[in-house]
Coordinates of C-alpha atoms and ligand atoms in Angstrom, one line a residue:
M251 CA 0.0 0.0 0.0
S252 CA 1.4 3.4 -1.0
D253 CA 2.1 6.2 1.4
A254 CA -0.4 8.4 -0.5
A255 CA -3.2 6.0 0.3
R256 CA -2.2 6.1 4.0
Q257 CA -2.1 9.9 4.0
S258 CA -5.2 11.0 2.1
D259 CA -7.3 14.1 2.3
V260 CA -10.4 12.2 3.4
L261 CA -10.4 8.7 5.0
I262 CA -13.6 6.6 4.8
V263 CA -13.9 3.5 6.9
G264 CA -16.5 1.3 5.1
S265 CA -17.2 0.5 1.4
G266 CA -21.0 0.0 1.5
A267 CA -23.7 2.4 0.3
A268 CA -22.8 5.2 2.8
G269 CA -19.0 5.0 2.4
L270 CA -19.0 4.8 -1.4
T271 CA -21.6 7.5 -1.8
A272 CA -19.4 9.8 0.3
A273 CA -16.3 8.9 -1.7
L274 CA -17.9 9.5 -5.1
N275 CA -19.2 12.9 -3.9
L276 CA -15.7 13.9 -2.7
A277 CA -13.5 12.6 -5.4
E278 CA -13.7 15.4 -7.8
R279 CA -11.8 17.7 -5.4
F280 CA -10.1 15.4 -2.9
R281 CA -7.8 12.3 -2.6
V282 CA -10.0 9.7 -0.9
T283 CA -9.0 6.4 0.7
V284 CA -11.8 3.9 1.5
L285 CA -11.0 1.0 3.9
A286 CA -13.0 -2.2 4.2
K287 CA -12.4 -4.9 6.7
G288 CA -12.8 -7.8 4.3
A289 CA -13.7 -7.8 0.6
L290 CA -15.3 -4.5 -0.6
N291 CA -18.7 -6.0 -1.1
E292 CA -19.0 -7.8 2.2
G293 CA -21.2 -5.3 4.1
S294 CA -25.0 -5.3 4.5
T295 CA -25.5 -3.2 1.4
A296 CA -24.9 -6.1 -1.0
W297 CA -27.4 -8.2 1.0
A298 CA -30.3 -5.8 0.8
Q299 CA -33.3 -7.4 -0.9
G300 CA -36.5 -5.3 -0.8
G301 CA -35.3 -1.9 -2.2
I302 CA -35.2 1.8 -1.6
A303 CA -38.2 3.9 -0.5
A304 CA -39.0 7.0 -2.6
V305 CA -42.2 8.9 -3.4
L306 CA -42.7 8.4 -7.1
E307 CA -46.3 7.3 -7.5
P308 CA -48.8 10.0 -8.5
G309 CA -51.1 9.4 -5.5
D310 CA -48.2 9.5 -3.0
T311 CA -46.8 12.5 -1.3
F312 CA -43.7 13.4 0.8
E313 CA -46.1 14.0 3.7
H314 CA -47.4 10.4 3.5
H315 CA -43.8 9.1 3.5
V316 CA -42.9 11.3 6.4
E317 CA -46.0 10.3 8.3
D318 CA -45.4 6.6 7.7
T319 CA -41.8 7.0 8.9
M320 CA -42.9 8.8 12.1
V321 CA -45.6 6.2 12.8
A322 CA -43.1 3.3 12.4
G323 CA -40.6 5.2 14.6
A324 CA -43.2 5.7 17.4
G325 CA -42.6 9.4 17.4
L326 CA -39.0 9.2 18.4
N327 CA -37.9 10.5 15.0
D328 CA -36.6 14.0 14.3
R329 CA -39.2 15.4 11.9
D330 CA -36.8 17.8 10.2
I331 CA -34.4 15.0 9.4
V332 CA -37.2 12.7 8.2
E333 CA -38.4 15.4 5.8
C334 CA -34.9 16.1 4.6
V335 CA -34.3 12.4 3.8
V336 CA -37.7 11.7 2.3
E337 CA -37.4 14.7 0.0
G338 CA -33.9 13.6 -1.0
A339 CA -35.1 10.2 -2.2
P340 CA -36.2 10.9 -5.8
A341 CA -32.9 12.6 -6.6
A342 CA -30.9 9.7 -5.0
I343 CA -32.8 7.2 -7.2
E344 CA -32.0 9.3 -10.3
R345 CA -28.3 9.4 -9.5
L346 CA -28.3 5.6 -9.0
T347 CA -30.1 5.1 -12.3
R348 CA -27.4 7.3 -13.9
L349 CA -24.7 5.1 -12.3
G350 CA -26.3 2.1 -14.0
V351 CA -28.5 0.5 -11.4
P352 CA -31.1 -1.5 -13.4
F353 CA -34.2 -0.8 -11.4
A354 CA -37.3 -2.9 -12.3
T355 CA -39.7 -1.0 -14.6
E356 CA -43.3 -1.3 -15.6
G357 CA -44.1 0.4 -18.9
N358 CA -42.1 3.7 -18.8
A359 CA -42.1 4.0 -15.1
L360 CA -40.2 2.4 -12.3
H361 CA -42.0 -0.6 -10.7
L362 CA -42.8 0.1 -7.1
T363 CA -43.4 -2.6 -4.6
R364 CA -44.9 -2.4 -1.2
E365 CA -43.6 -3.2 2.3
G366 CA -44.9 -3.1 5.9
G367 CA -45.7 0.3 7.3
H368 CA -45.9 2.0 3.9
S369 CA -49.3 3.5 3.1
H370 CA -48.4 3.5 -0.7
R371 CA -46.4 1.5 -3.2
R372 CA -43.0 3.3 -3.1
I373 CA -40.2 0.7 -3.0
V374 CA -37.9 1.0 -6.0
H375 CA -36.1 -2.3 -6.5
V376 CA -34.0 -4.6 -8.7
A377 CA -36.1 -7.8 -8.4
D378 CA -35.3 -9.2 -4.9
A379 CA -31.5 -8.4 -5.0
T380 CA -31.5 -4.6 -4.9
G381 CA -28.5 -4.2 -2.7
W382 CA -26.3 -6.3 -4.9
A383 CA -27.0 -4.1 -7.9
V384 CA -26.5 -0.9 -5.9
Q385 CA -23.1 -2.2 -4.4
E386 CA -21.9 -3.2 -7.9
A387 CA -22.8 0.2 -9.5
L388 CA -21.2 2.2 -6.7
Q389 CA -18.1 0.0 -6.5
R390 CA -17.7 0.1 -10.3
A391 CA -17.8 3.9 -10.3
A392 CA -15.4 4.2 -7.3
E393 CA -12.9 1.7 -8.8
A394 CA -12.9 3.8 -12.0
H395 CA -12.1 7.1 -10.2
P396 CA -8.5 8.1 -10.2
N397 CA -8.9 10.0 -6.9
I398 CA -10.3 7.0 -4.9
T399 CA -8.1 4.3 -3.5
L400 CA -10.1 1.3 -2.2
V401 CA -8.2 -0.8 0.3
P402 CA -9.8 -4.1 1.3
D403 CA -8.7 -6.3 4.3
Q404 CA -7.9 -3.5 6.7
V405 CA -9.6 -3.9 10.0
A406 CA -9.7 -0.5 11.8
I407 CA -8.9 -0.9 15.5
D408 CA -9.3 2.5 16.9
L409 CA -9.5 6.2 15.8
A410 CA -6.2 8.1 15.8
T411 CA -7.0 11.2 17.9
S412 CA -5.3 14.1 19.7
R413 CA -4.2 11.5 22.3
H414 CA -1.9 9.9 19.7
E415 CA -0.3 13.2 18.5
Q416 CA 3.5 13.3 18.9
R417 CA 3.1 16.7 20.5
Y418 CA -0.3 16.7 22.2
S419 CA -2.4 19.6 21.1
G420 CA -5.4 18.9 23.4
A421 CA -7.7 19.9 20.5
G422 CA -9.6 16.6 20.5
N423 CA -9.5 16.1 16.8
V424 CA -9.8 12.8 14.9
W425 CA -6.9 12.2 12.4
G426 CA -7.7 8.8 10.9
V427 CA -7.5 5.2 12.2
Y428 CA -5.1 2.5 13.1
A429 CA -5.9 -0.7 11.1
V430 CA -4.6 -4.2 11.1
D431 CA -3.8 -5.6 7.6
R432 CA -5.3 -9.1 7.4
G433 CA -2.6 -10.2 5.0
T434 CA 0.5 -9.2 6.9
G435 CA -0.9 -8.9 10.5
R436 CA 0.8 -5.4 10.7
V437 CA -0.9 -2.4 12.1
N438 CA -1.0 0.5 9.6
L439 CA -1.8 4.2 10.4
Y440 CA -4.1 5.9 8.0
T441 CA -4.4 9.7 8.4
A442 CA -6.6 12.4 6.9
R443 CA -7.9 15.8 7.7
A444 CA -11.4 14.4 7.8
T445 CA -12.5 10.8 8.6
I446 CA -15.9 9.3 7.9
L447 CA -17.2 6.2 9.7
A448 CA -19.5 4.2 7.4
T449 CA -19.0 0.9 9.2
G450 CA -22.6 -0.5 9.2
G451 CA -24.5 -2.1 12.0
A452 CA -24.0 -4.3 15.0
G453 CA -26.4 -7.2 14.1
R454 CA -23.9 -9.9 15.0
T455 CA -24.2 -9.0 18.6
Y456 CA -27.2 -11.4 18.4
L457 CA -27.2 -15.1 17.9
F458 CA -29.7 -15.0 15.0
S459 CA -29.3 -12.1 12.6
T460 CA -29.8 -11.5 8.9
A461 CA -26.7 -9.3 8.9
P462 CA -23.3 -10.4 7.4
R463 CA -20.5 -11.7 9.6
G464 CA -18.8 -8.3 9.8
A465 CA -21.7 -6.4 11.4
T466 CA -20.0 -6.2 14.8
G467 CA -20.6 -2.5 15.7
D468 CA -16.9 -1.5 15.1
G469 CA -17.6 2.1 14.1
I470 CA -20.0 2.7 17.0
A471 CA -17.5 1.2 19.5
M472 CA -14.5 3.2 18.0
A473 CA -16.4 6.5 18.1
W474 CA -17.6 5.8 21.7
R475 CA -14.1 5.0 22.9
A476 CA -12.8 8.2 21.3
G477 CA -15.5 10.3 23.1
A478 CA -18.5 10.6 20.8
R479 CA -22.0 10.2 22.2
V480 CA -24.3 7.4 21.0
S481 CA -28.1 7.3 21.1
N482 CA -31.1 4.9 21.1
M483 CA -28.9 1.7 21.1
E484 CA -31.8 -0.2 22.7
M485 CA -33.7 0.1 19.4
M486 CA -32.6 -3.1 17.7
Q487 CA -34.8 -4.1 14.8
F488 CA -35.9 -7.7 14.4
H489 CA -37.0 -8.7 10.9
P490 CA -40.2 -10.8 11.2
T491 CA -39.3 -13.3 8.4
C492 CA -35.9 -14.9 8.4
L493 CA -35.8 -18.4 6.9
Y494 CA -36.0 -21.2 9.5
H495 CA -33.6 -23.9 8.3
L496 CA -31.3 -26.1 10.2
E497 CA -28.3 -25.4 7.9
V498 CA -29.0 -21.9 6.5
K499 CA -29.1 -19.6 9.5
N500 CA -29.5 -16.1 8.2
F501 CA -31.3 -15.9 4.9
L502 CA -33.9 -13.1 4.8
I503 CA -37.3 -13.5 3.2
T504 CA -38.0 -10.0 2.0
E505 CA -40.9 -8.0 3.4
A506 CA -41.9 -7.5 -0.2
V507 CA -43.3 -11.1 -0.1
R508 CA -45.9 -9.9 2.4
G509 CA -46.2 -6.7 0.3
E510 CA -47.2 -8.8 -2.7
G511 CA -49.8 -10.8 -0.7
G512 CA -47.8 -13.2 1.5
R513 CA -49.8 -14.4 4.6
L514 CA -48.5 -15.5 8.0
I515 CA -50.0 -18.7 9.2
N516 CA -49.8 -20.7 12.4
P517 CA -48.7 -24.2 11.3
T518 CA -50.5 -25.8 14.3
T519 CA -53.9 -24.2 13.8
G520 CA -53.6 -23.6 10.1
K521 CA -55.0 -20.1 10.7
R522 CA -53.8 -16.6 9.6
F523 CA -53.0 -14.9 12.9
M524 CA -52.1 -11.3 12.3
S525 CA -55.8 -10.3 12.8
Y526 CA -55.4 -11.0 16.6
Y527 CA -52.5 -8.5 16.7
D528 CA -53.2 -5.8 14.2
A529 CA -56.5 -6.4 12.4
E530 CA -56.2 -3.3 10.2
R531 CA -52.7 -3.6 8.8
M532 CA -52.4 -7.4 9.2
E533 CA -49.1 -8.7 7.6
L534 CA -48.2 -5.1 6.6
A535 CA -48.1 -3.7 10.1
P536 CA -44.6 -2.2 11.0
R537 CA -41.9 -4.8 11.8
D538 CA -41.9 -4.5 15.5
V539 CA -45.6 -5.4 15.6
V540 CA -45.3 -8.4 13.2
A541 CA -42.1 -9.7 14.9
R542 CA -43.7 -9.6 18.3
A543 CA -46.8 -11.3 17.0
I544 CA -44.7 -14.1 15.5
D545 CA -42.7 -14.4 18.8
A546 CA -46.0 -14.6 20.7
E547 CA -47.4 -17.4 18.5
I548 CA -44.2 -19.3 18.7
K549 CA -44.1 -19.1 22.5
R550 CA -47.8 -19.8 22.9
Y551 CA -48.0 -22.9 20.7
G552 CA -44.4 -24.1 21.4
L553 CA -43.5 -23.8 17.7
D554 CA -40.1 -23.7 16.0
Y555 CA -41.4 -21.3 13.3
V556 CA -44.5 -20.0 11.6
H557 CA -45.4 -20.2 7.9
L558 CA -45.2 -17.4 5.3
D559 CA -47.4 -18.4 2.4
I560 CA -47.6 -16.7 -1.0
S561 CA -48.5 -19.8 -3.0
H562 CA -52.0 -18.4 -3.7
Q563 CA -50.3 -16.0 -6.2
P564 CA -49.6 -17.3 -9.8
A565 CA -46.3 -19.2 -10.0
D566 CA -45.0 -16.9 -12.8
F567 CA -45.7 -13.8 -10.6
I568 CA -43.8 -15.3 -7.7
R569 CA -40.8 -16.4 -9.9
G570 CA -40.8 -13.0 -11.6
H571 CA -40.8 -10.9 -8.4
F572 CA -38.6 -13.1 -6.2
P573 CA -36.2 -15.0 -8.6
N574 CA -33.3 -15.2 -6.1
I575 CA -35.4 -16.3 -3.1
Y576 CA -37.2 -18.8 -5.3
D577 CA -34.0 -20.3 -6.5
K578 CA -32.4 -20.4 -3.0
L579 CA -35.5 -22.0 -1.5
L580 CA -35.8 -24.6 -4.3
G581 CA -32.2 -25.5 -3.6
L582 CA -33.3 -26.3 -0.1
G583 CA -36.3 -28.3 -1.2
I584 CA -39.0 -25.7 -0.7
D585 CA -41.0 -24.6 -3.7
M586 CA -42.6 -21.3 -2.6
T587 CA -45.0 -21.4 -5.5
T588 CA -46.8 -24.4 -3.9
Q589 CA -45.5 -24.6 -0.3
P590 CA -45.4 -22.2 2.7
I591 CA -42.0 -21.0 3.8
P592 CA -40.9 -21.6 7.5
V593 CA -39.9 -18.3 9.1
V594 CA -38.7 -16.9 12.4
P595 CA -37.8 -13.3 13.5
A596 CA -34.1 -12.5 13.6
Q597 CA -32.1 -9.3 14.4
H598 CA -31.9 -7.2 11.3
Y599 CA -31.0 -3.5 11.8
T600 CA -29.3 -1.3 14.3
C601 CA -31.5 1.8 14.6
G602 CA -29.3 3.5 17.2
G603 CA -25.7 4.6 16.8
I604 CA -23.3 7.5 16.7
I605 CA -25.1 10.8 17.1
I606 CA -24.8 12.9 13.9
D607 CA -26.2 16.2 12.8
R608 CA -27.8 17.0 9.4
D609 CA -24.3 17.3 7.9
G610 CA -23.1 13.9 9.2
R611 CA -20.9 15.6 11.9
T612 CA -20.3 13.7 15.1
D613 CA -19.3 15.3 18.4
L614 CA -15.6 15.0 17.5
P615 CA -13.8 17.6 15.3
G616 CA -12.8 16.0 12.0
L617 CA -15.1 12.9 12.5
Y618 CA -18.1 12.4 10.4
A619 CA -20.4 9.3 10.1
A620 CA -23.1 8.0 7.8
G621 CA -25.3 5.0 7.3
E622 CA -26.3 2.2 9.7
C623 CA -23.6 3.1 12.3
T624 CA -25.3 6.4 13.1
E625 CA -28.4 7.7 14.8
S626 CA -29.4 10.6 12.6
G627 CA -33.0 11.0 13.9
L628 CA -34.5 9.3 10.8
H629 CA -35.6 6.0 12.2
G630 CA -36.6 6.8 15.8
A631 CA -37.8 3.8 17.7
N632 CA -38.2 1.5 14.6
R633 CA -37.0 1.9 11.1
L634 CA -39.5 1.9 8.3
A635 CA -38.7 -0.7 5.7
S636 CA -36.4 0.4 2.9
N637 CA -35.5 3.7 4.5
S638 CA -32.0 2.7 5.4
L639 CA -30.2 2.5 2.0
L640 CA -31.9 5.9 1.4
E641 CA -30.3 7.2 4.6
C642 CA -26.9 6.0 3.4
F643 CA -27.2 8.0 0.1
V644 CA -28.5 11.2 1.8
F645 CA -26.0 11.3 4.6
G646 CA -23.1 10.0 2.5
E647 CA -23.6 13.0 0.3
A648 CA -24.2 15.4 3.3
C649 CA -20.8 14.5 4.9
A650 CA -19.1 15.1 1.6
G651 CA -20.9 18.4 1.1
H652 CA -19.9 19.6 4.6
I653 CA -16.3 18.6 4.2
A654 CA -16.0 20.3 0.9
A655 CA -17.6 23.5 2.1
H656 CA -15.4 23.7 5.2
W657 CA -12.2 22.3 3.9
D658 CA -10.2 25.4 4.7
T659 CA -11.2 25.2 8.3
L660 CA -9.9 21.6 8.8
P661 CA -6.4 21.8 10.3
P662 CA -3.6 19.8 8.6
V663 CA -2.7 16.5 10.2
P664 CA 0.1 16.7 12.8
V665 CA 2.7 13.9 13.4
I666 CA 0.8 10.9 14.9
R667 CA 2.6 8.2 16.8
P668 CA 2.8 4.8 15.2
W669 CA 1.0 1.8 16.8
D670 CA 3.0 0.5 19.8
E671 CA 3.3 -3.3 20.0
S672 CA 6.4 -3.3 22.3
R673 CA 4.5 -4.8 25.3
V674 CA 2.4 -7.5 23.7
T675 CA 3.0 -11.0 22.5
D676 CA 1.1 -13.5 20.2
S677 CA -1.9 -15.1 21.8
D678 CA -1.6 -18.7 22.9
E679 CA -5.4 -19.0 23.7
E680 CA -7.5 -18.2 20.7
V681 CA -10.2 -20.3 22.2
V682 CA -11.0 -17.5 24.6
I683 CA -12.1 -15.3 21.7
K684 CA -14.4 -17.9 20.2
Q685 CA -16.0 -18.8 23.6
N686 CA -16.7 -15.2 24.5
W687 CA -18.0 -14.3 21.0
T688 CA -20.6 -17.2 21.2
E689 CA -21.5 -16.4 24.8
I690 CA -22.2 -12.7 24.1
R691 CA -24.4 -13.5 21.1
R692 CA -26.4 -16.1 23.0
F693 CA -27.2 -14.1 26.1
M694 CA -28.0 -11.0 24.0
W695 CA -30.5 -13.2 22.1
N696 CA -32.0 -14.7 25.2
Y697 CA -32.0 -11.7 27.6
V698 CA -32.0 -8.6 25.3
G699 CA -34.3 -9.8 22.5
I700 CA -37.8 -9.0 21.2
V701 CA -39.5 -9.0 24.6
R702 CA -37.4 -7.8 27.6
T703 CA -37.6 -7.6 31.4
T704 CA -35.4 -5.6 33.8
K705 CA -34.3 -8.9 35.4
R706 CA -33.1 -10.3 32.1
L707 CA -31.3 -7.1 31.2
E708 CA -29.5 -7.0 34.5
R709 CA -28.4 -10.6 34.0
A710 CA -27.0 -9.6 30.6
Q711 CA -25.3 -6.6 32.2
H712 CA -23.7 -8.8 34.8
R713 CA -22.3 -11.1 32.2
I714 CA -21.0 -8.2 30.2
Q715 CA -19.1 -6.8 33.3
M716 CA -17.3 -10.1 33.8
L717 CA -16.4 -10.5 30.1
T718 CA -15.2 -6.9 29.9
E719 CA -12.5 -7.5 32.4
E720 CA -11.4 -10.7 30.7
V721 CA -11.4 -9.2 27.2
A722 CA -9.6 -6.0 28.4
D723 CA -6.9 -8.2 30.0
Y724 CA -6.6 -10.2 26.8
Y725 CA -6.4 -7.1 24.7
G726 CA -3.7 -5.6 26.9
H727 CA -1.4 -8.6 26.6
F728 CA -1.8 -10.0 23.2
R729 CA -1.1 -8.8 19.6
V730 CA -4.4 -7.6 18.0
T731 CA -6.1 -9.9 15.4
P732 CA -9.3 -9.2 13.4
D733 CA -11.2 -11.6 15.7
L734 CA -10.0 -9.9 18.9
I735 CA -10.9 -6.5 17.5
E736 CA -14.4 -7.6 16.6
L737 CA -14.9 -9.3 20.0
R738 CA -13.9 -6.1 21.8
N739 CA -16.3 -4.1 19.7
L740 CA -19.1 -6.7 20.0
L741 CA -18.8 -6.5 23.8
Q742 CA -18.7 -2.7 23.8
T743 CA -21.8 -2.5 21.6
A744 CA -23.6 -5.1 23.8
E745 CA -22.9 -3.0 26.8
L746 CA -24.3 0.1 25.1
I747 CA -27.4 -1.7 24.1
V748 CA -28.1 -3.1 27.5
R749 CA -27.3 0.1 29.3
S750 CA -29.7 2.0 27.0
A751 CA -32.4 -0.6 27.4
L752 CA -32.2 -0.4 31.2
H753 CA -32.4 3.4 30.9
R754 CA -35.8 3.4 29.1
H755 CA -38.7 3.0 31.5
E756 CA -41.4 2.5 28.9
S757 CA -42.2 0.3 25.9
R758 CA -41.8 2.2 22.6
G759 CA -41.2 0.8 19.1
L760 CA -38.6 -1.9 19.2
H761 CA -38.0 -1.6 22.9
Y762 CA -40.7 -3.8 24.5
T763 CA -40.4 -4.6 28.2
L764 CA -42.9 -6.5 30.4
D765 CA -41.9 -4.3 33.4
Y766 CA -42.9 -1.0 31.7
P767 CA -45.5 -2.0 29.1
E768 CA -46.9 1.6 28.7
T769 CA -45.6 4.2 26.2
L770 CA -44.9 7.5 27.9
A771 CA -46.5 10.7 26.6
E772 CA -43.2 12.3 25.7
A773 CA -40.8 10.6 23.3
V774 CA -37.2 11.1 24.5
D775 CA -33.9 9.8 23.0
T776 CA -31.7 7.7 25.1
V777 CA -28.4 9.5 24.9
L778 CA -25.2 8.0 26.4
V779 CA -22.3 10.3 27.1
P780 CA -18.8 8.7 27.3
Ligands
FAD1054 P1 -22.5 -1.7 5.1 O1 -23.1 -1.8 3.8 O2 -22.8 -2.7 6.1 O3 -20.9 -1.5 5.0 C1 -20.1 -1.5 6.1 C2 -18.7 -1.4 5.6 O4 -17.9 -1.0 6.7 C3 -18.1 -2.6 5.0 O5 -17.3 -2.2 3.9 C4 -17.2 -3.2 6.1 O6 -16.1 -3.9 5.6 C5 -16.7 -1.8 6.7 N1 -16.2 -2.0 8.1 C6 -16.9 -2.3 9.2 N2 -16.1 -2.3 10.3 C7 -14.8 -2.0 9.8 C8 -13.6 -1.9 10.4 N3 -13.4 -2.2 11.7 N4 -12.5 -1.6 9.6 C9 -12.7 -1.4 8.3 N5 -13.8 -1.5 7.7 C10 -14.9 -1.8 8.4 N6 -32.2 -1.6 3.7 C11 -33.0 -1.0 2.8 O7 -33.1 0.2 2.8 N7 -33.7 -1.8 1.9 C12 -33.5 -3.1 1.9 O8 -34.1 -3.8 1.1 C13 -32.7 -3.8 2.9 N8 -32.6 -5.1 2.9 C14 -31.7 -5.7 3.8 C15 -31.5 -7.1 3.8 C16 -30.6 -7.6 4.6 C17 -30.4 -9.1 4.6 C18 -29.9 -6.8 5.5 C19 -28.9 -7.4 6.5 C20 -30.1 -5.5 5.6 C21 -31.0 -4.9 4.7 N9 -31.2 -3.5 4.7 C22 -32.0 -2.9 3.8 C23 -30.4 -2.6 5.5 C24 -29.3 -2.0 4.7 O9 -28.8 -3.0 3.8 C25 -28.1 -1.5 5.5 O10 -28.6 -0.7 6.6 C26 -27.2 -0.6 4.7 O11 -26.8 -1.4 3.6 C27 -26.0 -0.2 5.5 O12 -25.0 0.4 4.7 P2 -23.7 1.0 5.3 O13 -23.0 1.6 4.1 O14 -24.0 1.8 6.4 O15 -22.9 -0.3 5.8
SIN1055 C1 -36.6 -6.6 3.2 O1 -36.4 -6.7 2.0 O2 -37.5 -7.1 3.9 C2 -35.7 -5.7 3.9 C3 -36.0 -4.3 3.7 C4 -35.3 -3.5 4.7 O3 -34.7 -4.0 5.6 O4 -35.5 -2.3 4.6

């Protein structure tokens, strides 16, 4: 890796929708380095199925989209931010189309599908593999740009801050990151005048999650350790319909299946059950409502799963709308044109995160953030389906705009100390990492899941306290590895989730606790200060 890539104008950690959007918006004027911790397309973006929400239908309005977002978010959203993102959607879709994303069409218009919580058809999509097409188009454009250097296999450990300056200035700036190279095992220092965290979510804190392996909350944990506030970490979204299969653990069945008529059925009674939980919206109620309904049916009848059935639709219609899901299920012996699909809820999206303002600025000078690692005010207590890719585009661009407009005020990078490995050795007990990783994910699933109680949360907190000492001791003595970095972040993120959940004495949106079942009159963010 060249020195130029290690000393760029702007450093972006993350090569998904948020990171690459920011990079493409900066590259005309600045030298940009983009890091990914594995392959460039291994984030959640490439896994997105349903699509991107945008008001494009004649009968639809921005007000409807804003209202649907606020209803799903149980009033915890920031209306100004919701309006700004919703109004930015049509332009974002246009830019993606120009980049070559082959959105599905119907006649001369884009085909719009429907998802839970949306009062209108407004989901722009590429069949049932929207994220893959978006990732490919953004990556192709970034790879072709001479000012963008994409560096895979660099696992950021921590932010380089004023604390790491050779001559301490006390200004509190962020100057880049230290990252371990998966190939060499060496720790590299990447510096820049501005750093953008676009590291995605923290889904892998839970045993069952639709998110990819790398969703370990790294950016949230790094920002927190460096002194940035985080918010609403208790708002973990569980997707109602993840495939239940003994070998395939995290395959999502898109909400668009319900949007196109899919029905949820209790396999014991053979009855459609959503009418008992939300008679008006049925299968298209917001995700928190549907996930809790499935959880309740599973617990009440002692089930392993419920059925999602769309076999009443014509076979050609199903194959045409859901070609990838159809193929995947057929490979597992399930023909969705004639059979119901066994499904369970699984963690899906991290609504909370690093607090950012409208320009993507965090609390720390020189540090910006965008996408799933942030809490921008858009999602509130529960994200409306297909609003998150949209958030990545809007805030990726906002960060870039602010950096460009304020470039002259960003101080040049001082001399930063290299990573110090003089007091550590190679680990001789890798089993500790594996054991702790599994333990965290299991107690988070059992104690901090869809339905919570104070007692369960306290149990989780107690486990976290014990593991924190163990992991800190391990981190202090052994050379960092990607697995150790992720374990440390997973644990930190779990701690933030549990602390936030204990803090909220009500049930709202995704946070549902038997000890405080009521929703308070006033919606207040849970803000944690380092
Ligand atoms: P990601 O795309 O997750 O990218 C994170 C990047 O950060 C990666 O490049 C990763 O390598 C890098 N990174 C992380 N940690 C480090 C580190 N320590 N060092 C270096 N690099 C690091 N949303 C929708 O709007 N519509 C949908 O239809 C939809 N479907 C979904 C389906 C699935 C199965 C899942 C899991 C999510 C879905 N979502 C959907 C949510 C959406 O995909 C994500 O919220 C969004 O893609 C997040 O993009 P991002 O750029 O913030 O992060
Ligand atoms: C889905 O396709 O159901 C996922 C959509 C989303 O997470 O926004």
